[in-house]
Coordinates of C-alpha atoms in Angstrom, one line a residue:
Chain A
M1 CA 167.3 94.7 130.6
S2 CA 164.0 95.9 129.1
E3 CA 160.6 94.6 130.1
I4 CA 159.1 91.6 128.2
L5 CA 156.2 92.8 126.2
V6 CA 155.2 89.6 124.4
K7 CA 155.6 86.2 126.0
T8 CA 154.4 82.9 124.6
R9 CA 154.7 79.6 126.3
D10 CA 154.2 76.1 124.9
L11 CA 152.3 77.7 122.1
S12 CA 150.7 75.2 119.7
K13 CA 148.2 75.6 116.8
V14 CA 146.6 72.8 115.0
F15 CA 144.5 73.3 111.9
A16 CA 142.1 70.7 110.6
K17 CA 142.5 70.1 106.9
G18 CA 139.6 67.7 106.1
K19 CA 140.2 64.7 108.3
E20 CA 143.9 65.5 108.5
K21 CA 145.3 67.6 111.4
V22 CA 148.1 70.0 110.6
E23 CA 150.3 71.1 113.5
V24 CA 151.4 74.6 112.5
L25 CA 153.0 75.7 115.7
R26 CA 154.6 73.2 118.1
G27 CA 155.1 74.3 121.8
L28 CA 156.7 77.6 120.9
D29 CA 158.3 79.7 123.6
L30 CA 159.0 83.3 122.6
D31 CA 159.9 86.5 124.4
I32 CA 159.9 90.0 122.8
E33 CA 161.2 92.9 124.8
Q34 CA 159.4 96.2 124.9
G35 CA 160.9 98.5 122.2
D36 CA 162.4 95.7 120.2
F37 CA 162.2 95.4 116.4
V38 CA 162.0 91.7 115.6
A39 CA 162.1 90.2 112.1
L40 CA 160.5 86.8 111.8
M41 CA 161.8 84.8 108.9
G42 CA 161.4 81.3 107.6
P43 CA 160.1 79.2 104.6
S44 CA 156.5 79.2 103.6
G45 CA 154.3 77.1 105.9
S46 CA 156.8 77.5 108.8
G47 CA 154.1 79.2 110.9
K48 CA 155.2 82.8 110.8
T49 CA 151.9 84.4 109.9
T50 CA 150.0 82.0 112.3
L51 CA 152.3 83.2 115.1
L52 CA 151.7 86.8 114.1
N53 CA 147.9 86.2 114.1
L54 CA 148.0 84.6 117.5
I55 CA 150.0 87.4 119.0
G56 CA 147.7 90.0 117.4
G57 CA 144.6 88.3 118.9
L58 CA 143.2 87.4 115.5
D59 CA 143.2 83.7 116.3
K60 CA 143.3 81.4 119.3
P61 CA 145.9 78.9 120.1
T62 CA 145.1 75.2 120.4
Q63 CA 147.4 75.0 123.4
G64 CA 149.7 77.3 125.5
S65 CA 149.6 80.9 126.6
I66 CA 150.1 84.3 125.1
D67 CA 150.9 87.2 127.3
V68 CA 151.0 90.7 125.8
G69 CA 151.8 93.6 128.1
G70 CA 150.8 91.6 131.1
Q71 CA 147.5 90.4 129.7
R72 CA 146.7 86.8 128.9
I73 CA 145.1 87.4 125.5
D74 CA 144.5 83.7 124.9
Q75 CA 141.9 83.8 127.6
L76 CA 139.9 86.7 126.2
R77 CA 136.6 86.3 124.5
S78 CA 136.1 87.4 120.9
S79 CA 134.5 90.7 121.9
Q80 CA 137.2 91.4 124.4
L81 CA 139.8 90.6 121.8
S82 CA 138.3 93.2 119.4
K83 CA 138.6 95.9 122.1
W84 CA 142.1 94.8 123.0
R85 CA 143.2 94.9 119.4
A86 CA 141.8 98.4 118.9
R87 CA 143.7 99.6 121.9
H88 CA 147.0 97.7 121.8
V89 CA 147.9 96.5 118.3
G90 CA 148.5 98.0 114.9
F91 CA 148.5 95.8 111.9
V92 CA 150.4 96.4 108.6
F93 CA 149.6 94.1 105.7
Q94 CA 151.4 93.1 102.6
F95 CA 148.6 94.5 100.3
Y96 CA 147.9 97.6 102.4
N97 CA 144.2 96.7 102.7
L98 CA 143.0 100.3 102.7
L99 CA 139.3 100.9 102.1
P100 CA 139.0 102.2 98.5
V101 CA 135.9 104.3 99.3
L102 CA 137.7 106.4 101.9
T103 CA 140.4 109.1 101.5
A104 CA 143.8 108.6 103.1
Q105 CA 142.8 110.8 106.0
R106 CA 139.6 108.8 106.6
N107 CA 141.3 105.4 106.3
V108 CA 143.7 106.5 109.0
E109 CA 140.8 107.7 111.1
L110 CA 139.0 104.3 110.9
P111 CA 140.4 102.7 114.1
L112 CA 139.6 105.9 116.1
L113 CA 135.9 105.4 115.2
L114 CA 136.0 102.8 118.0
S115 CA 137.1 105.3 120.6
K116 CA 135.1 108.0 122.3
M117 CA 137.2 110.8 120.8
S118 CA 135.5 113.8 119.4
R119 CA 135.5 114.3 115.6
S120 CA 138.0 117.1 115.8
E121 CA 140.4 115.0 117.9
R122 CA 140.1 112.1 115.5
R123 CA 140.9 114.4 112.6
R124 CA 143.9 115.9 114.5
R125 CA 145.3 112.5 115.4
A126 CA 144.9 111.2 111.8
A127 CA 146.7 114.3 110.5
T128 CA 149.5 113.7 113.0
A129 CA 149.9 110.1 111.9
L130 CA 149.9 111.1 108.3
E131 CA 152.6 113.7 109.1
I132 CA 154.7 111.1 110.8
V133 CA 154.7 108.9 107.7
G134 CA 155.3 112.0 105.5
L135 CA 152.0 112.0 103.6
S136 CA 150.2 115.1 104.9
D137 CA 149.9 116.4 101.4
R138 CA 148.0 113.3 100.3
A139 CA 145.4 113.3 103.0
K140 CA 142.5 114.0 100.6
H141 CA 143.6 111.4 98.1
Y142 CA 141.8 108.1 97.6
P143 CA 143.9 104.9 97.6
R144 CA 143.6 104.6 93.8
E145 CA 145.3 107.9 93.5
L146 CA 148.3 106.8 95.5
S147 CA 151.4 104.7 94.7
G148 CA 152.1 101.4 96.4
G149 CA 154.6 102.9 98.7
Q150 CA 152.2 105.8 99.6
E151 CA 149.4 103.3 100.2
Q152 CA 151.7 101.3 102.6
R153 CA 152.6 104.6 104.4
V154 CA 148.9 105.3 104.9
A155 CA 148.4 101.8 106.2
I156 CA 151.3 102.4 108.7
A157 CA 149.7 105.7 109.7
R158 CA 146.4 103.8 110.3
A159 CA 148.4 101.2 112.4
I160 CA 149.9 103.9 114.6
V161 CA 147.1 106.3 114.9
S162 CA 145.7 104.9 118.1
D163 CA 149.2 104.8 119.6
P164 CA 149.4 101.0 120.1
T165 CA 152.2 99.4 122.0
L166 CA 152.8 96.7 119.4
L167 CA 153.0 96.9 115.6
L168 CA 152.6 93.6 113.7
A169 CA 153.7 93.7 110.1
D170 CA 153.1 90.8 107.7
E171 CA 155.4 91.1 104.7
P172 CA 155.0 94.9 104.7
T173 CA 157.4 95.3 101.7
G174 CA 156.4 92.1 99.8
D175 CA 154.5 94.1 97.2
L176 CA 157.0 96.9 96.8
D177 CA 160.1 97.6 94.7
R178 CA 163.4 97.7 96.4
E179 CA 163.7 101.5 96.8
T180 CA 160.2 101.9 98.1
A181 CA 160.6 98.9 100.4
D182 CA 163.7 100.5 101.9
E183 CA 161.7 103.7 102.5
I184 CA 159.0 101.7 104.3
L185 CA 161.6 99.8 106.4
D186 CA 163.3 103.1 107.3
L187 CA 160.0 104.4 108.4
L188 CA 159.4 101.3 110.6
Q189 CA 162.9 101.8 112.1
I190 CA 162.0 105.4 112.9
L191 CA 158.8 104.3 114.6
N192 CA 160.9 101.8 116.6
T193 CA 163.8 104.1 117.6
E194 CA 162.1 107.5 117.8
H195 CA 158.5 106.5 118.8
G196 CA 159.3 103.5 120.9
K197 CA 157.1 101.1 119.0
T198 CA 157.7 97.4 119.5
I199 CA 157.6 95.8 116.1
L200 CA 157.2 92.2 115.0
M201 CA 157.7 91.8 111.2
V202 CA 157.2 88.7 109.2
T203 CA 159.4 88.7 106.0
H204 CA 161.0 86.5 103.5
D205 CA 163.5 89.2 102.5
P206 CA 166.9 89.1 104.4
Q207 CA 167.5 92.7 103.4
A208 CA 164.2 93.7 105.1
A209 CA 165.2 91.7 108.1
S210 CA 168.4 93.5 108.3
H211 CA 166.5 96.7 109.4
A212 CA 165.4 94.9 112.5
R213 CA 167.3 94.6 115.8
H214 CA 166.8 90.9 116.0
T215 CA 165.9 88.2 113.6
L216 CA 164.1 85.0 114.5
H217 CA 164.0 82.0 112.2
M218 CA 161.1 79.6 112.1
D219 CA 160.9 76.2 110.7
K220 CA 158.1 73.6 110.9
G221 CA 156.3 75.5 113.6
S222 CA 159.3 76.0 115.9
L223 CA 161.9 78.7 116.4
A224 CA 165.1 77.6 114.7
K225 CA 167.7 80.0 116.1
A226 CA 168.0 83.6 117.2
A227 CA 170.3 86.0 115.5
Chain B
M1 CA 134.3 110.9 109.8
T2 CA 131.4 109.2 111.5
F3 CA 130.0 105.7 111.5
L4 CA 127.1 107.0 109.2
H5 CA 129.7 108.3 106.8
L6 CA 131.3 104.9 106.5
V7 CA 127.9 103.3 105.9
R8 CA 127.1 105.9 103.2
K9 CA 130.4 105.4 101.5
N10 CA 130.0 101.6 101.5
L11 CA 126.6 102.1 99.7
G12 CA 128.3 104.3 97.1
R13 CA 130.8 101.6 96.3
K14 CA 128.9 100.4 93.2
K15 CA 126.9 103.5 92.3
V16 CA 125.0 102.0 89.4
R17 CA 124.0 98.9 91.2
T18 CA 122.9 100.9 94.3
L19 CA 121.0 103.3 92.1
F20 CA 119.0 100.6 90.3
T21 CA 118.3 98.8 93.6
A22 CA 117.1 102.1 95.0
L23 CA 115.0 102.8 92.0
S24 CA 113.2 99.4 92.3
I25 CA 112.5 100.3 96.0
V26 CA 111.2 103.7 95.0
V27 CA 108.8 102.1 92.4
A28 CA 107.7 99.5 95.0
F29 CA 106.8 102.3 97.5
I30 CA 105.1 104.4 94.8
L31 CA 102.9 101.3 94.2
F32 CA 102.4 100.9 97.9
G33 CA 101.2 104.5 98.2
L34 CA 99.0 104.4 95.2
L35 CA 97.4 101.1 96.1
G36 CA 97.0 102.2 99.7
A37 CA 95.2 105.4 98.5
L38 CA 93.0 103.3 96.2
N39 CA 92.1 101.0 99.1
Q40 CA 91.3 104.1 101.1
G41 CA 89.2 105.4 98.2
F42 CA 87.1 102.3 98.2
S43 CA 86.8 101.8 101.9
G44 CA 86.4 105.5 102.7
S45 CA 82.6 105.3 102.5
V46 CA 82.7 102.3 104.8
S47 CA 84.5 104.1 107.6
L48 CA 82.3 107.2 107.1
A49 CA 79.1 105.3 107.7
G50 CA 77.5 106.1 111.1
V51 CA 77.0 103.2 113.5
D52 CA 73.7 104.6 114.6
R53 CA 72.2 104.1 111.2
L54 CA 70.7 101.0 109.6
V55 CA 69.9 100.5 106.0
T56 CA 66.9 98.4 104.9
I57 CA 66.9 97.1 101.3
H58 CA 64.8 94.5 99.4
K59 CA 65.7 91.0 100.6
V60 CA 66.6 89.9 97.1
S61 CA 68.9 92.8 96.1
L62 CA 69.4 96.5 96.1
I63 CA 68.0 96.7 92.6
Q64 CA 64.5 95.5 93.7
L65 CA 62.4 98.4 95.0
L66 CA 60.5 98.7 98.3
P67 CA 57.0 100.3 98.9
I68 CA 57.1 103.9 100.2
A69 CA 54.6 102.9 102.8
Y70 CA 57.2 100.8 104.6
G71 CA 58.7 104.0 106.0
A72 CA 55.8 104.8 108.2
R73 CA 55.7 101.3 109.6
I74 CA 59.5 101.4 110.4
S75 CA 59.1 104.8 112.1
N76 CA 56.5 103.3 114.5
L77 CA 59.1 100.9 115.9
E78 CA 60.3 101.7 119.4
G79 CA 64.0 102.9 119.2
V80 CA 63.7 104.4 115.7
E81 CA 64.4 108.1 115.7
A82 CA 64.0 108.9 112.0
V83 CA 63.6 107.2 108.7
S84 CA 64.6 108.5 105.3
H85 CA 64.6 106.9 101.9
Y86 CA 66.7 107.0 98.7
T87 CA 66.5 105.6 95.2
W88 CA 69.3 104.9 92.9
F89 CA 68.9 107.5 90.1
G90 CA 71.9 106.7 87.8
G91 CA 72.5 110.4 87.3
Y92 CA 75.1 111.9 85.1
F93 CA 76.1 115.4 84.1
Q94 CA 76.6 116.3 80.4
D95 CA 78.2 112.9 79.5
P96 CA 77.0 109.4 80.5
R97 CA 80.6 108.6 81.4
Q98 CA 80.5 111.5 83.9
Q99 CA 78.4 109.6 86.5
V100 CA 77.3 111.4 89.7
F101 CA 75.9 109.7 92.7
S102 CA 72.4 111.2 93.0
T103 CA 69.2 110.2 94.7
P104 CA 65.8 111.5 95.5
T105 CA 64.9 111.9 99.2
D106 CA 62.6 113.6 101.5
P107 CA 64.4 116.7 102.7
D108 CA 62.9 116.8 106.2
T109 CA 63.7 113.2 107.2
F110 CA 67.0 113.4 105.3
R111 CA 68.0 116.2 107.7
E112 CA 67.1 114.2 110.7
V113 CA 69.0 111.2 109.6
Y114 CA 72.1 113.0 108.4
A115 CA 72.3 115.8 111.1
E116 CA 76.1 116.0 110.7
F117 CA 75.9 117.6 107.2
E118 CA 76.6 121.3 107.6
I119 CA 74.1 123.2 105.5
D120 CA 73.3 126.9 105.7
P121 CA 69.8 127.1 107.2
D122 CA 68.6 129.6 104.6
Q123 CA 69.8 127.4 101.8
F124 CA 68.3 124.4 103.3
Q125 CA 64.9 126.1 103.6
A126 CA 65.2 127.2 100.0
W127 CA 65.8 123.6 99.0
Q128 CA 62.8 122.5 101.1
N129 CA 60.6 125.1 99.4
N130 CA 61.6 124.3 95.8
R131 CA 60.4 121.0 94.6
V132 CA 62.9 120.9 91.7
G133 CA 65.7 122.0 94.1
M134 CA 68.9 120.2 94.6
L135 CA 71.3 119.8 97.5
A136 CA 74.8 119.1 96.4
G137 CA 78.1 118.4 98.1
K138 CA 80.5 121.4 97.9
S139 CA 83.2 119.3 96.3
L140 CA 80.8 118.2 93.6
A141 CA 79.6 121.8 93.0
D142 CA 83.2 123.0 92.8
T143 CA 84.1 120.2 90.4
F144 CA 81.5 121.3 87.8
G145 CA 81.5 125.0 88.7
W146 CA 77.9 124.9 89.9
Q147 CA 76.6 128.0 91.7
V148 CA 73.6 128.3 94.0
G149 CA 70.7 129.3 91.7
D150 CA 72.0 127.5 88.6
R151 CA 69.7 125.3 86.6
I152 CA 71.4 122.0 86.2
P153 CA 70.5 119.5 83.5
I154 CA 71.0 115.9 84.7
G155 CA 70.6 112.7 82.7
S156 CA 69.4 109.5 84.2
T157 CA 70.4 106.1 82.9
I158 CA 67.4 104.5 84.6
W159 CA 64.5 106.8 85.0
P160 CA 62.6 108.4 82.1
T161 CA 60.3 111.3 82.8
S162 CA 56.6 111.1 82.0
D163 CA 57.3 112.6 78.5
G164 CA 59.7 109.7 77.8
S165 CA 63.0 111.7 78.0
Y166 CA 65.8 110.8 80.2
G167 CA 66.7 114.4 80.8
W168 CA 65.9 116.0 84.2
E169 CA 66.5 119.5 85.4
F170 CA 67.2 120.7 88.9
V171 CA 68.0 124.1 90.6
L172 CA 70.9 124.1 92.9
E173 CA 69.5 125.6 96.1
A174 CA 71.8 124.3 98.8
V175 CA 75.4 123.1 99.3
Y176 CA 76.6 121.0 102.2
D177 CA 80.2 121.1 103.4
D178 CA 81.9 119.8 106.5
G179 CA 85.2 121.4 105.7
D180 CA 87.0 118.1 105.1
P181 CA 86.3 116.8 101.6
A182 CA 88.8 113.9 102.0
N183 CA 86.7 112.4 104.7
T184 CA 83.2 113.1 103.5
N185 CA 81.4 112.0 100.4
E186 CA 80.7 115.4 99.0
Q187 CA 80.5 114.1 95.5
Q188 CA 76.8 113.5 95.5
F189 CA 73.5 115.4 95.3
F190 CA 70.0 115.0 96.6
F191 CA 66.7 116.1 95.2
H192 CA 63.0 115.9 96.1
Y193 CA 61.4 112.5 96.1
E194 CA 58.0 114.1 95.6
Y195 CA 59.0 115.7 92.3
F196 CA 60.8 112.5 91.2
N197 CA 57.8 110.3 92.0
E198 CA 55.4 112.5 90.1
T199 CA 57.6 112.9 87.1
R200 CA 59.0 109.4 86.5
Q201 CA 57.3 107.2 84.0
F202 CA 57.2 104.0 86.1
G203 CA 57.8 102.7 89.6
K204 CA 55.4 105.0 91.3
D205 CA 55.5 105.0 95.1
L206 CA 58.5 102.7 95.2
I207 CA 61.9 103.6 96.7
G208 CA 65.4 102.0 96.7
W209 CA 66.3 101.8 100.4
Y210 CA 65.6 103.2 103.8
T211 CA 68.1 104.6 106.1
V212 CA 67.0 104.3 109.7
K213 CA 68.4 106.3 112.5
I214 CA 68.2 104.4 115.8
S215 CA 68.5 105.7 119.4
D216 CA 70.8 103.0 120.7
P217 CA 73.7 101.8 118.5
E218 CA 74.3 99.0 120.9
N219 CA 71.0 97.6 120.0
A220 CA 71.5 97.7 116.2
E221 CA 71.3 94.0 115.6
A222 CA 68.0 93.6 117.4
M223 CA 66.6 96.7 115.7
A224 CA 67.6 95.2 112.3
A225 CA 65.9 92.0 113.1
A226 CA 62.8 93.8 114.3
I227 CA 62.5 95.8 111.1
D228 CA 62.9 92.7 108.9
A229 CA 60.3 90.9 111.1
L230 CA 57.8 93.6 110.2
F231 CA 57.8 92.5 106.6
A232 CA 58.5 88.8 107.0
N233 CA 56.3 86.5 104.8
S234 CA 55.2 89.6 102.8
P235 CA 55.6 89.7 99.0
T236 CA 58.4 92.3 99.6
E237 CA 60.6 91.1 102.4
T238 CA 63.5 93.2 103.6
K239 CA 67.1 92.8 104.6
T240 CA 68.4 95.3 107.2
T241 CA 72.0 95.9 108.0
T242 CA 74.2 98.6 109.5
E243 CA 75.1 101.4 107.2
K244 CA 78.7 100.3 107.4
G245 CA 77.7 96.8 106.2
F246 CA 75.6 98.4 103.4
A247 CA 78.6 100.5 102.3
Q248 CA 80.9 97.4 102.5
G249 CA 78.4 95.5 100.3
F250 CA 78.8 98.2 97.7
V251 CA 82.5 97.9 97.8
D252 CA 82.4 94.1 97.7
Q253 CA 80.6 94.3 94.4
V254 CA 83.9 95.5 92.9
G255 CA 85.8 92.8 94.8
D256 CA 87.7 92.6 98.1
I257 CA 89.8 95.6 97.4
G258 CA 91.7 95.3 100.6
A259 CA 92.7 91.7 99.8
I260 CA 93.6 92.5 96.2
V261 CA 95.8 95.4 97.4
R262 CA 97.4 93.1 100.0
Y263 CA 98.2 90.4 97.4
I264 CA 99.7 92.8 94.9
L265 CA 101.8 94.4 97.6
L266 CA 102.9 91.0 98.9
A267 CA 104.1 90.1 95.5
V268 CA 105.9 93.5 95.0
F269 CA 107.6 93.3 98.4
F270 CA 108.6 89.7 97.9
T271 CA 110.3 90.6 94.6
M272 CA 111.8 93.7 96.3
L273 CA 113.1 91.5 99.1
L274 CA 114.9 89.3 96.6
V275 CA 116.4 92.2 94.6
T276 CA 117.7 94.1 97.7
A277 CA 118.8 91.0 99.5
N278 CA 120.8 90.0 96.4
T279 CA 122.4 93.5 96.2
M280 CA 123.4 93.4 99.8
A281 CA 124.7 89.8 99.6
Q282 CA 126.8 90.7 96.6
S283 CA 128.1 93.8 98.3
V284 CA 129.2 91.9 101.3
R285 CA 130.8 89.1 99.3
E286 CA 132.8 91.6 97.3
R287 CA 134.4 93.1 100.4
T288 CA 135.2 90.1 102.5
N289 CA 138.7 91.2 102.7
E290 CA 137.8 94.8 103.8
L291 CA 135.4 93.4 106.5
A292 CA 138.3 91.2 107.8
V293 CA 140.5 94.3 107.9
L294 CA 137.9 96.2 109.9
K295 CA 137.7 93.3 112.3
T296 CA 141.5 93.3 112.6
L297 CA 141.4 97.0 113.5
G298 CA 139.1 96.2 116.4
F299 CA 135.5 96.4 114.9
S300 CA 133.6 93.8 116.9
D301 CA 131.3 91.2 115.4
T302 CA 128.3 93.2 116.6
R303 CA 129.5 96.4 115.1
I304 CA 130.0 94.7 111.7
L305 CA 126.5 93.3 112.0
V306 CA 125.1 96.7 112.7
M307 CA 127.1 98.3 109.9
V308 CA 125.8 96.0 107.2
L309 CA 122.2 96.2 108.6
S310 CA 122.6 100.0 108.6
E311 CA 123.6 99.9 105.0
S312 CA 120.5 97.9 103.9
T313 CA 118.2 99.9 106.1
L314 CA 119.6 103.3 104.9
L315 CA 119.1 102.3 101.3
S316 CA 115.6 101.0 101.9
V317 CA 114.5 104.0 104.0
V318 CA 115.9 106.7 101.7
A319 CA 114.5 105.1 98.6
G320 CA 111.2 104.1 100.3
V321 CA 110.6 107.6 101.7
L322 CA 111.3 109.0 98.2
G323 CA 108.8 106.5 96.8
L324 CA 106.2 107.5 99.4
M325 CA 106.7 111.2 98.7
L326 CA 106.2 110.6 94.9
A327 CA 103.1 108.6 95.7
Y328 CA 101.8 111.4 97.8
V329 CA 102.3 113.9 95.0
A330 CA 100.8 111.5 92.4
V331 CA 97.7 110.7 94.6
G332 CA 97.2 114.5 95.1
G333 CA 97.1 114.8 91.3
F334 CA 94.8 111.8 90.7
A335 CA 92.5 112.7 93.6
A336 CA 91.1 115.8 91.8
S337 CA 90.5 114.0 88.5
V338 CA 88.7 111.0 90.0
S339 CA 86.9 112.7 92.8
Q340 CA 83.5 111.9 91.4
F341 CA 84.1 108.2 91.5
L342 CA 86.5 107.9 94.4
P343 CA 86.0 110.9 96.7
G344 CA 88.0 109.3 99.5
L345 CA 91.1 108.7 97.4
A346 CA 93.9 109.9 99.7
L347 CA 97.3 108.8 101.1
T348 CA 96.4 108.8 104.8
N349 CA 98.8 109.3 107.6
A350 CA 98.2 105.7 108.6
T351 CA 99.3 104.4 105.2
L352 CA 102.3 106.7 105.3
V353 CA 103.3 105.5 108.8
L354 CA 102.8 101.9 107.7
G355 CA 105.0 102.7 104.6
L356 CA 107.8 104.1 106.8
V357 CA 107.7 101.1 109.1
L358 CA 107.9 98.8 106.0
T359 CA 111.0 100.7 104.7
V360 CA 112.7 99.8 107.9
V361 CA 111.5 96.3 108.0
L362 CA 112.5 95.7 104.4
G363 CA 115.9 97.1 105.1
L364 CA 116.4 94.9 108.2
I365 CA 115.1 91.7 106.5
T366 CA 117.2 92.2 103.3
G367 CA 120.3 92.9 105.4
I368 CA 120.1 90.3 108.0
A369 CA 121.5 87.3 106.0
P370 CA 124.6 89.2 104.6
A371 CA 125.0 90.9 108.0
L372 CA 125.1 87.6 109.8
S373 CA 127.6 86.2 107.3
A374 CA 129.8 89.3 107.7
M375 CA 129.6 89.0 111.5
R376 CA 130.6 85.4 111.4
L377 CA 133.5 86.1 109.0
N378 CA 136.7 84.4 110.1
V379 CA 139.4 87.1 109.9
V380 CA 142.4 84.7 109.4
Q381 CA 140.7 82.8 106.6
A382 CA 139.4 86.0 104.9
L383 CA 142.9 87.6 105.0
A384 CA 144.5 84.5 103.7
R385 CA 142.3 84.4 100.6
R386 CA 144.1 87.3 99.1

């Protein structure tokens, strides 16, 4: 049995909406093994993205613990979380979120600006990441010069450039046509199988979820069943 | 890619807006440079004035004249090293609009009081020996192309000669030069009081003011009081002040130039602050999502704060330095054409350094509010807005 990479216990998140309190996650226990590819499905408002944000250290739980790679990230301060994210997590968004003023190569280099790597090492790493996603020939292109699928590939290259343990993808194919979506999902699969990345992917799309090893269903802030 | 590259790219996001903001900063700093030079031009004579020299004028005003006999009485006071005298001549060369500061004096006492003026001894002697001789600043001589030995016609707006004409003629016998025209008033000339007194139609044996060189600058106040006490309760009472105070009095006739310059600059920089701060605030508002992404990638709150502050400071410093450079060039051009009226007009190192400091301060102040808002940005909320 593989080692557990992500472990949440009794995880709750309550948002205040005016005077009203909305409980988005309710005492959630979750284990994700190292090297797993998990799809997280569920209706809108079921708490999928909130769970993703908590595991990625973007938000803090109201209650409960989050352990990633042996580190209690719910106990880290904001500045420590920034450093932790830079080193251990790669994010892939639905709308790619590339910086329009930077070329593909430089967008990929962005996370490495936070490291102490030399410029040439940063360039080399970014080139490698672009090669993995199959976009070496688009390195000098700006996001506006790329298709949606290419932009998402660049975003994936940016997510893996610092070689994180965990990849968190929030609807990575939600803005793409079927064919391109499949290419992106194939790429995520390769990253999982060949590069050993642990992936947690939020999706509404059952076909996208079929690329994962496991699918978890959420409903009203709790895990419904495991498939 | 470096952090600076990212900052630079962010500034180039809306090129036209950045360009116009930069241009307004450039204009503000050109104005800063020009006004600073103007202030220097007006106050230059004040800083030049020696602290070991007092100026005695009529108690009522500088326009009222003093008896020539006062000089001897002042000289007799203990602590007085030398006394020279001057009279406002209202001189001009060729055209009444081309005013030249000029005054009659006694060459011997003049030399004792203004020992720092570098004059060729032979030329000085020639000036002493020629009663219609003139001693001119090198810069003034250069301006009008005067050569030693030239006969120079000078008009006076105040003093007619005995034949009723306002035209005078002098021979340039000597030129003084201290090698630094920016810091010395070389835009003036001196001539013999004796010749002036004999030739003028009225006001015989009267002079404009005395300049008194004293042995102990620390004792200046007491010396001034002692001089004024000599003539107290006489029909012609005096008012003695330091040369610096006298020069400041001249400047104050125009107005408090320093205060005027400060108020104008305050208004300019306040406007600039609003323009640049608005640009930065807009720029940050437009990329809320991108800032959230940077935070997601691991950019800390502090790093985001520094990034936005760097953007505003880079914009302000680059545009400000360009403005200062243009002001420097412009002042260089103006200085030559107004050297008769404002010989000290110059963009000094102190003004340039102050300008540089201001570019940084402007950048930091205009960037602080948007930088703080970017720093406090909630990543989850910002990403959810899309």
